[in-house]
Amino acid sequence: MPQIDQMFEIWSSQLFWLLITFGFVFFVIGRGMVPKVMDTVGMRDKQIADDLAAAQAARDAADEAEEAWRQRENANREAAQDLVNKAKAKAQKSTDTKLAKVQAAIDTQLEEAEARIEASRKEAGAEIEAVATEAAQDIAKRLAGVKATKAAAKSAVKEAMSRV
Amino acid sequence: MYQFTVEPLLGQDWNIAGYNIAFTNSALWMTITAVVLFVFMLGGMKRELVPGRWQMMVETFTGFIDDMLDANIGKEGRKYVPYIFSLFMFILFANLLGLLPVGLIGVHPFTFTSHFTVTGVFAIMSFAIVLIVGFWKHGLHFFSLFVPAGTPLPMVFVIAPIEFVSFLFRPFSLALRLFVAMMAGHILLKVLSGFVINGWNAGAGYGVLVGVPSFVLMIGISALEILVAGIQAYVFALLSSLYINDAEHLH
């Protein structure tokens, strides 16, 4: 086994050249290049994290804007609804007043007409009474030969008419 | 066994304080590994916001080590990323490069992680970090690592030496595991390829009976070796991070 056979003649050379080559690897590659490579990786990770954070922030802002828009929209809709309701109420009120006015006019006309009818009827009733009284007097004179006074005839007519 | 032989390529008589530091084939493959790893990492340095495939691959590896340390040590694990990443990638690339079939073009591949003189240095480095961090952060309180929380007092005198020995064995197990796994895989492939060649040399009958099944087995084991190359690098890095976690948080 050359590793053992040659040990005493080669160990110093092995040690020397290993220290030189490994020293180069450690100081130039390990200390010099590896941190830079890891920096690059770290920078990339940071960049990705930053981009993700920015995207998240933008998304949050968009959500917020949408929420605000929604609230504004709801308020607008409510206001519009309110306006419509108010207009409806107003229209209803004006209709009601107009109707009431017309109703009142109709009522007065009706009352007047009724009063007129009542007056006519009374007038007619009085005329009938007068006619009936005269007729009753006449009838009594002709049939019984009794001369009934106007007052008696009138009361008899009244009594008869109230029975009708 | 020839594939594990270390041969000087340059400067056979280079010495520092009497110790030979010849540039060997082992050192050559260490250099190749470092260069390949450097080129691989260059792909991750484009630093684009939207990564290409190569940059993505590099970032996957750094992220993998970062996650592992985060899971095992916590947020203090971040400062060990350069070391564990270097360790993991260097071992991984060495293992994988050692498996390359460059023998086909006449070059001898060499897996320096199959030498305990190399894996031992890795293990000592990890262990040294554990000791330095442990004593730096906790001072002599670091020795409480050897007494698991909630141990009854009489048991402490039994458990503490066991824990101490197991603690001292960590660098050895760390070094031997990688060295043995890499060497065993290469020897297995070598033995099977020996079956193929010697079977066919002994005649067509042996070739069909022994050579063909061995070759099929070699294909499967080559795939397994690629897996082992990754797993051993991962295990080394994982255990190092677990030991460092002990030093950071005791128990």
Coordinates of C-alpha atoms in Angstrom, one line a residue:
Chain A
M1 CA 0.0 0.0 0.0
P2 CA 1.8 3.1 -1.2
Q3 CA 0.0 5.2 1.3
I4 CA 1.9 3.5 4.1
D5 CA 5.1 2.5 2.2
Q6 CA 5.7 6.1 1.0
M7 CA 4.4 7.8 4.1
F8 CA 7.7 9.1 5.5
E9 CA 9.0 10.4 2.2
I10 CA 5.8 12.1 0.9
W11 CA 4.1 13.5 4.0
S12 CA 5.9 16.8 3.9
S13 CA 5.2 17.3 0.2
Q14 CA 1.5 16.3 0.6
L15 CA 1.1 18.6 3.5
F16 CA 2.8 21.5 1.8
W17 CA 0.9 21.3 -1.5
L18 CA -2.4 20.6 0.3
L19 CA -2.0 23.7 2.4
I20 CA -1.2 25.7 -0.7
T21 CA -4.1 24.4 -2.8
F22 CA -6.6 24.2 0.0
G23 CA -5.4 27.6 1.2
F24 CA -6.2 29.0 -2.3
V25 CA -9.6 27.3 -2.2
F26 CA -10.4 28.6 1.3
F27 CA -9.2 32.2 0.9
V28 CA -10.0 32.8 -2.8
I29 CA -13.1 30.7 -3.2
G30 CA -14.5 30.2 0.3
R31 CA -13.8 33.7 1.6
G32 CA -13.9 35.6 -1.7
M33 CA -16.5 34.1 -4.0
V34 CA -18.9 32.2 -1.7
P35 CA -20.1 35.3 0.2
K36 CA -20.7 37.1 -3.1
V37 CA -22.7 34.2 -4.4
M38 CA -24.7 34.1 -1.2
D39 CA -25.2 37.9 -1.4
T40 CA -26.6 37.4 -4.8
V41 CA -29.0 34.8 -3.6
G42 CA -29.9 37.0 -0.6
M43 CA -30.5 40.0 -2.9
R44 CA -32.7 37.9 -5.1
D45 CA -34.7 36.6 -2.1
K46 CA -35.0 40.2 -0.8
Q47 CA -36.2 41.4 -4.3
I48 CA -38.7 38.7 -4.5
A49 CA -39.9 39.4 -0.9
D50 CA -40.1 43.1 -1.7
D51 CA -42.1 42.5 -4.9
L52 CA -44.4 40.2 -3.1
A53 CA -44.9 42.8 -0.4
A54 CA -45.6 45.5 -3.0
A55 CA -48.1 43.2 -4.8
Q56 CA -49.8 42.6 -1.5
A57 CA -49.9 46.3 -0.7
A58 CA -51.3 47.0 -4.1
R59 CA -53.9 44.3 -3.6
D60 CA -54.8 45.7 -0.2
A61 CA -55.2 49.2 -1.7
A62 CA -57.4 47.8 -4.5
D63 CA -59.5 46.1 -1.9
E64 CA -59.8 49.3 0.1
A65 CA -60.7 51.3 -3.0
E66 CA -63.4 48.7 -3.8
E67 CA -64.7 48.8 -0.3
A68 CA -64.9 52.6 -0.4
W69 CA -66.5 52.5 -3.8
R70 CA -69.0 50.0 -2.5
Q71 CA -69.8 52.2 0.5
R72 CA -70.2 55.3 -1.8
E73 CA -72.3 53.3 -4.1
N74 CA -74.5 52.1 -1.3
A75 CA -74.9 55.7 0.0
N76 CA -75.8 56.9 -3.4
R77 CA -78.3 54.2 -3.8
E78 CA -79.8 55.0 -0.5
A79 CA -79.9 58.7 -1.3
A80 CA -81.6 57.9 -4.6
Q81 CA -84.1 55.6 -2.9
D82 CA -84.7 58.4 -0.3
L83 CA -85.4 60.9 -3.1
V84 CA -87.8 58.5 -4.8
N85 CA -89.6 57.9 -1.6
K86 CA -89.8 61.6 -0.9
A87 CA -91.2 62.3 -4.4
K88 CA -93.6 59.5 -4.0
A89 CA -94.8 60.9 -0.6
K90 CA -95.1 64.3 -2.1
A91 CA -97.1 63.1 -5.1
Q92 CA -99.3 61.1 -2.7
K93 CA -99.9 64.1 -0.5
S94 CA -100.7 66.4 -3.4
T95 CA -103.1 63.8 -4.8
D96 CA -104.7 63.4 -1.4
T97 CA -105.2 67.2 -1.1
K98 CA -106.6 67.5 -4.5
L99 CA -108.9 64.6 -3.9
A100 CA -110.0 66.1 -0.7
K101 CA -110.7 69.4 -2.3
V102 CA -112.7 67.8 -5.1
Q103 CA -114.5 65.6 -2.6
A104 CA -115.3 68.7 -0.6
A105 CA -116.6 70.5 -3.7
I106 CA -118.7 67.5 -4.6
D107 CA -120.0 67.3 -1.1
T108 CA -121.1 70.9 -1.1
Q109 CA -122.7 70.5 -4.4
L110 CA -124.5 67.4 -3.2
E111 CA -125.6 69.1 0.0
E112 CA -126.9 72.1 -2.0
A113 CA -128.7 69.8 -4.4
E114 CA -130.2 67.9 -1.5
A115 CA -131.3 71.2 0.1
R116 CA -132.7 72.2 -3.2
I117 CA -134.6 68.9 -3.5
E118 CA -135.8 69.2 0.1
A119 CA -137.0 72.7 -0.5
S120 CA -138.8 71.6 -3.6
R121 CA -140.4 68.8 -1.8
K122 CA -141.5 71.0 1.0
E123 CA -142.9 73.5 -1.5
A124 CA -144.6 70.6 -3.3
G125 CA -145.9 69.2 0.0
A126 CA -147.3 72.6 1.0
E127 CA -149.0 73.0 -2.4
I128 CA -150.5 69.5 -2.1
E129 CA -151.7 70.3 1.4
A130 CA -153.3 73.5 0.2
V131 CA -154.8 71.7 -2.8
A132 CA -155.9 68.8 -0.5
T133 CA -157.4 71.2 2.0
E134 CA -159.4 73.0 -0.6
A135 CA -160.4 69.6 -2.1
A136 CA -161.4 68.3 1.3
Q137 CA -163.5 71.5 2.0
D138 CA -165.1 71.1 -1.4
I139 CA -165.7 67.4 -0.9
A140 CA -167.2 67.9 2.5
K141 CA -169.5 70.7 1.2
R142 CA -170.7 68.8 -1.7
L143 CA -171.2 65.3 -0.1
A144 CA -172.2 66.2 3.5
G145 CA -173.2 69.8 3.0
V146 CA -171.0 70.5 5.9
K147 CA -169.1 73.7 5.7
A148 CA -165.7 72.7 7.1
T149 CA -163.5 75.5 8.2
K150 CA -160.2 75.8 6.5
A151 CA -158.4 75.1 9.8
A152 CA -160.3 71.9 10.5
A153 CA -159.7 70.7 6.9
K154 CA -156.1 71.5 7.1
S155 CA -155.6 69.5 10.4
A156 CA -157.5 66.6 8.9
V157 CA -155.4 66.7 5.8
K158 CA -152.3 66.9 7.9
E159 CA -153.4 63.9 10.0
A160 CA -154.2 61.9 6.9
M161 CA -150.9 62.7 5.2
S162 CA -148.9 61.9 8.3
R163 CA -150.6 58.4 8.2
V164 CA -149.5 57.9 4.6
Chain B
M1 CA -1.8 -0.4 -6.2
Y2 CA 0.2 1.6 -8.7
Q3 CA -2.6 4.1 -8.9
F4 CA -1.9 5.2 -5.4
T5 CA 1.8 5.7 -5.9
V6 CA 3.0 9.3 -5.4
E7 CA 5.7 10.2 -7.8
P8 CA 7.6 13.5 -7.9
L9 CA 7.1 15.4 -11.2
L10 CA 9.2 18.5 -10.5
G11 CA 11.7 19.6 -8.0
Q12 CA 12.7 16.3 -6.4
D13 CA 15.3 18.2 -4.3
W14 CA 13.1 21.1 -3.2
N15 CA 13.4 21.3 0.5
I16 CA 12.1 23.5 3.3
A17 CA 14.0 23.1 6.5
G18 CA 15.1 19.7 5.4
Y19 CA 11.6 18.5 4.5
N20 CA 11.1 17.5 0.9
I21 CA 8.3 19.4 -0.9
A22 CA 8.6 18.0 -4.4
F23 CA 5.7 18.8 -6.8
T24 CA 4.2 15.3 -7.2
N25 CA 1.3 13.9 -9.2
S26 CA -0.7 14.2 -6.0
A27 CA 0.1 17.9 -5.9
L28 CA -0.7 18.2 -9.6
W29 CA -4.2 16.8 -9.0
M30 CA -4.7 19.0 -6.0
T31 CA -3.9 22.0 -8.3
I32 CA -6.2 20.6 -11.0
T33 CA -9.0 20.3 -8.4
A34 CA -8.5 23.8 -7.2
V35 CA -8.4 25.2 -10.7
V36 CA -11.5 23.2 -11.8
L37 CA -13.3 24.3 -8.6
F38 CA -12.3 27.9 -9.3
V39 CA -13.6 27.8 -12.9
F40 CA -16.8 26.2 -11.6
M41 CA -17.2 29.0 -9.1
L42 CA -16.6 31.6 -11.8
G43 CA -20.0 30.6 -13.2
G44 CA -21.6 31.7 -10.0
M45 CA -20.0 35.2 -10.1
K46 CA -22.2 36.5 -12.9
R47 CA -24.5 37.7 -10.1
E48 CA -27.5 37.9 -12.4
L49 CA -30.9 38.5 -10.8
V50 CA -32.3 35.7 -13.0
P51 CA -29.7 33.0 -12.8
G52 CA -28.6 30.8 -15.7
R53 CA -28.1 27.1 -15.3
W54 CA -24.5 27.3 -14.2
Q55 CA -25.1 30.1 -11.7
M56 CA -28.1 28.2 -10.4
M57 CA -25.8 25.2 -9.9
V58 CA -23.2 27.2 -7.9
E59 CA -26.0 28.8 -5.9
T60 CA -27.5 25.4 -5.2
F61 CA -24.2 24.2 -3.7
T62 CA -23.7 27.4 -1.5
G63 CA -27.3 27.2 -0.5
F64 CA -26.9 23.5 0.4
I65 CA -23.9 24.2 2.7
D66 CA -25.7 27.2 4.2
D67 CA -28.8 25.2 4.9
M68 CA -26.7 22.4 6.4
L69 CA -24.9 24.7 8.8
D70 CA -28.1 26.5 9.6
A71 CA -29.8 23.2 10.5
N72 CA -26.8 21.9 12.5
I73 CA -25.3 24.9 14.2
G74 CA -28.0 27.7 13.9
K75 CA -27.3 31.2 13.0
E76 CA -23.8 31.1 14.3
G77 CA -23.2 28.5 11.6
R78 CA -23.0 31.2 8.9
K79 CA -19.4 32.2 9.7
Y80 CA -18.3 28.6 9.0
V81 CA -19.8 28.5 5.5
P82 CA -16.5 29.5 3.8
Y83 CA -14.6 26.7 5.5
I84 CA -17.2 23.9 5.2
F85 CA -18.0 24.9 1.7
S86 CA -14.3 24.8 0.7
L87 CA -13.9 21.5 2.5
F88 CA -17.0 19.9 0.9
M89 CA -16.3 21.2 -2.7
F90 CA -12.6 20.4 -2.6
I91 CA -13.2 16.8 -1.4
L92 CA -16.1 16.4 -3.8
F93 CA -14.2 17.6 -6.8
A94 CA -11.1 15.6 -5.9
N95 CA -13.3 12.4 -5.5
L96 CA -15.0 13.0 -8.8
L97 CA -11.9 14.0 -10.8
G98 CA -10.2 10.9 -9.5
L99 CA -12.9 8.8 -11.1
L100 CA -12.5 10.3 -14.5
P101 CA -11.6 7.8 -17.1
V102 CA -8.6 9.8 -18.3
G103 CA -6.6 6.6 -18.3
L104 CA -8.1 6.1 -21.8
I105 CA -5.9 8.9 -23.1
G106 CA -2.8 7.7 -21.3
V107 CA -2.9 9.9 -18.2
H108 CA -2.9 8.3 -14.8
P109 CA -5.7 9.8 -12.7
F110 CA -4.9 10.2 -9.1
T111 CA -7.3 10.5 -6.2
F112 CA -5.4 12.4 -3.4
T113 CA -8.4 11.8 -1.0
S114 CA -7.3 8.2 -1.0
H115 CA -4.2 9.2 1.0
F116 CA -4.5 9.5 4.7
T117 CA -1.6 12.0 4.6
V118 CA -4.2 14.3 2.9
T119 CA -7.4 13.3 4.7
G120 CA -5.5 13.5 7.9
V121 CA -4.7 17.1 7.3
F122 CA -8.3 17.8 6.6
A123 CA -9.3 16.0 9.8
I124 CA -6.7 17.9 11.8
M125 CA -7.9 21.2 10.4
S126 CA -11.5 20.5 11.4
F127 CA -10.5 19.2 14.8
A128 CA -8.3 22.2 15.4
I129 CA -11.2 24.5 14.6
V130 CA -13.3 22.6 17.1
L131 CA -10.7 22.9 19.8
I132 CA -9.9 26.6 19.1
V133 CA -13.6 27.6 18.9
G134 CA -14.4 25.5 22.0
F135 CA -11.7 26.9 24.2
W136 CA -12.2 30.4 22.9
K137 CA -15.9 30.5 23.5
H138 CA -16.2 28.4 26.7
G139 CA -12.7 28.4 28.2
L140 CA -12.1 25.5 30.6
H141 CA -15.9 25.0 30.7
F142 CA -15.4 23.3 27.3
F143 CA -14.4 20.2 29.3
S144 CA -18.1 19.8 30.3
L145 CA -18.6 18.5 26.8
F146 CA -17.4 15.1 28.2
V147 CA -20.2 15.1 30.8
P148 CA -23.5 14.8 29.1
A149 CA -26.3 16.8 30.8
G150 CA -28.2 14.9 33.5
T151 CA -25.5 12.3 34.2
P152 CA -25.7 11.1 37.8
L153 CA -22.6 12.0 39.7
P154 CA -21.2 8.4 40.2
M155 CA -21.5 7.8 36.5
V156 CA -19.5 10.9 35.6
F157 CA -16.2 9.1 36.5
V158 CA -17.1 6.3 34.1
I159 CA -18.6 8.3 31.3
A160 CA -16.2 11.2 31.1
P161 CA -13.2 9.1 30.1
I162 CA -15.3 7.3 27.5
E163 CA -16.5 10.6 26.1
F164 CA -13.0 11.9 26.2
V165 CA -11.6 9.0 24.2
S166 CA -14.5 9.1 21.7
F167 CA -13.8 12.8 21.3
L168 CA -10.1 12.1 20.6
F169 CA -11.0 9.5 18.0
R170 CA -13.0 12.0 16.0
P171 CA -10.2 13.2 13.8
F172 CA -9.0 9.6 13.1
S173 CA -12.5 8.4 12.2
L174 CA -12.9 11.5 10.0
A175 CA -9.7 10.9 8.2
L176 CA -9.9 7.2 7.9
R177 CA -13.5 7.1 6.7
L178 CA -12.8 9.2 3.6
F179 CA -9.4 7.6 2.9
V180 CA -10.8 4.0 3.2
A181 CA -14.0 4.7 1.2
M182 CA -12.1 6.2 -1.7
M183 CA -9.3 3.6 -1.6
A184 CA -11.8 0.7 -1.4
G185 CA -13.8 1.9 -4.3
H186 CA -10.7 2.3 -6.5
I187 CA -9.3 -1.1 -5.5
L188 CA -12.7 -2.8 -6.2
L189 CA -12.7 -1.3 -9.7
K190 CA -9.1 -2.4 -10.1
V191 CA -9.7 -6.0 -9.1
L192 CA -12.8 -6.3 -11.3
S193 CA -10.9 -4.8 -14.3
G194 CA -8.2 -7.3 -13.5
F195 CA -10.8 -10.1 -13.7
V196 CA -11.9 -8.8 -17.1
I197 CA -8.4 -8.6 -18.6
N198 CA -7.1 -11.9 -17.1
G199 CA -10.4 -13.7 -17.9
W200 CA -10.1 -12.8 -21.6
N201 CA -6.4 -13.6 -21.6
A202 CA -7.2 -17.1 -20.3
G203 CA -9.5 -17.8 -23.2
A204 CA -12.9 -16.9 -24.6
G205 CA -14.7 -19.3 -22.2
Y206 CA -13.3 -17.6 -19.1
G207 CA -13.8 -14.2 -20.8
V208 CA -17.5 -14.9 -21.2
L209 CA -17.9 -16.6 -17.9
V210 CA -15.8 -14.2 -15.7
G211 CA -15.0 -11.2 -17.8
V212 CA -18.5 -10.2 -19.0
P213 CA -20.2 -10.3 -15.5
S214 CA -17.2 -8.5 -14.0
F215 CA -17.6 -5.8 -16.6
V216 CA -21.3 -5.4 -16.0
L217 CA -20.6 -5.2 -12.3
M218 CA -17.9 -2.6 -12.9
I219 CA -20.5 -0.4 -14.7
G220 CA -22.8 -0.6 -11.7
I221 CA -19.9 0.0 -9.2
S222 CA -18.7 3.0 -11.2
A223 CA -22.2 4.5 -10.7
L224 CA -22.0 3.6 -7.0
E225 CA -18.5 5.2 -6.8
I226 CA -19.9 8.5 -8.1
L227 CA -22.5 8.3 -5.4
V228 CA -19.8 7.5 -2.8
A229 CA -17.7 10.4 -4.0
G230 CA -20.6 12.7 -3.1
I231 CA -21.6 11.0 0.1
Q232 CA -18.1 10.9 1.5
A233 CA -17.6 14.6 0.8
Y234 CA -21.0 15.2 2.4
V235 CA -20.3 13.1 5.4
F236 CA -17.0 14.8 6.0
A237 CA -18.6 18.2 5.8
L238 CA -21.6 17.1 7.9
L239 CA -19.5 15.6 10.7
S240 CA -17.2 18.6 10.7
S241 CA -20.2 20.9 11.2
L242 CA -21.6 18.6 13.9
Y243 CA -18.3 18.7 15.8
I244 CA -18.2 22.5 15.4
N245 CA -21.8 22.6 16.7
D246 CA -20.5 20.8 19.9
A247 CA -17.8 23.5 20.2
E248 CA -20.3 26.3 19.7
H249 CA -23.1 25.0 22.0
L250 CA -21.4 22.3 24.1
H251 CA -24.5 20.1 24.6

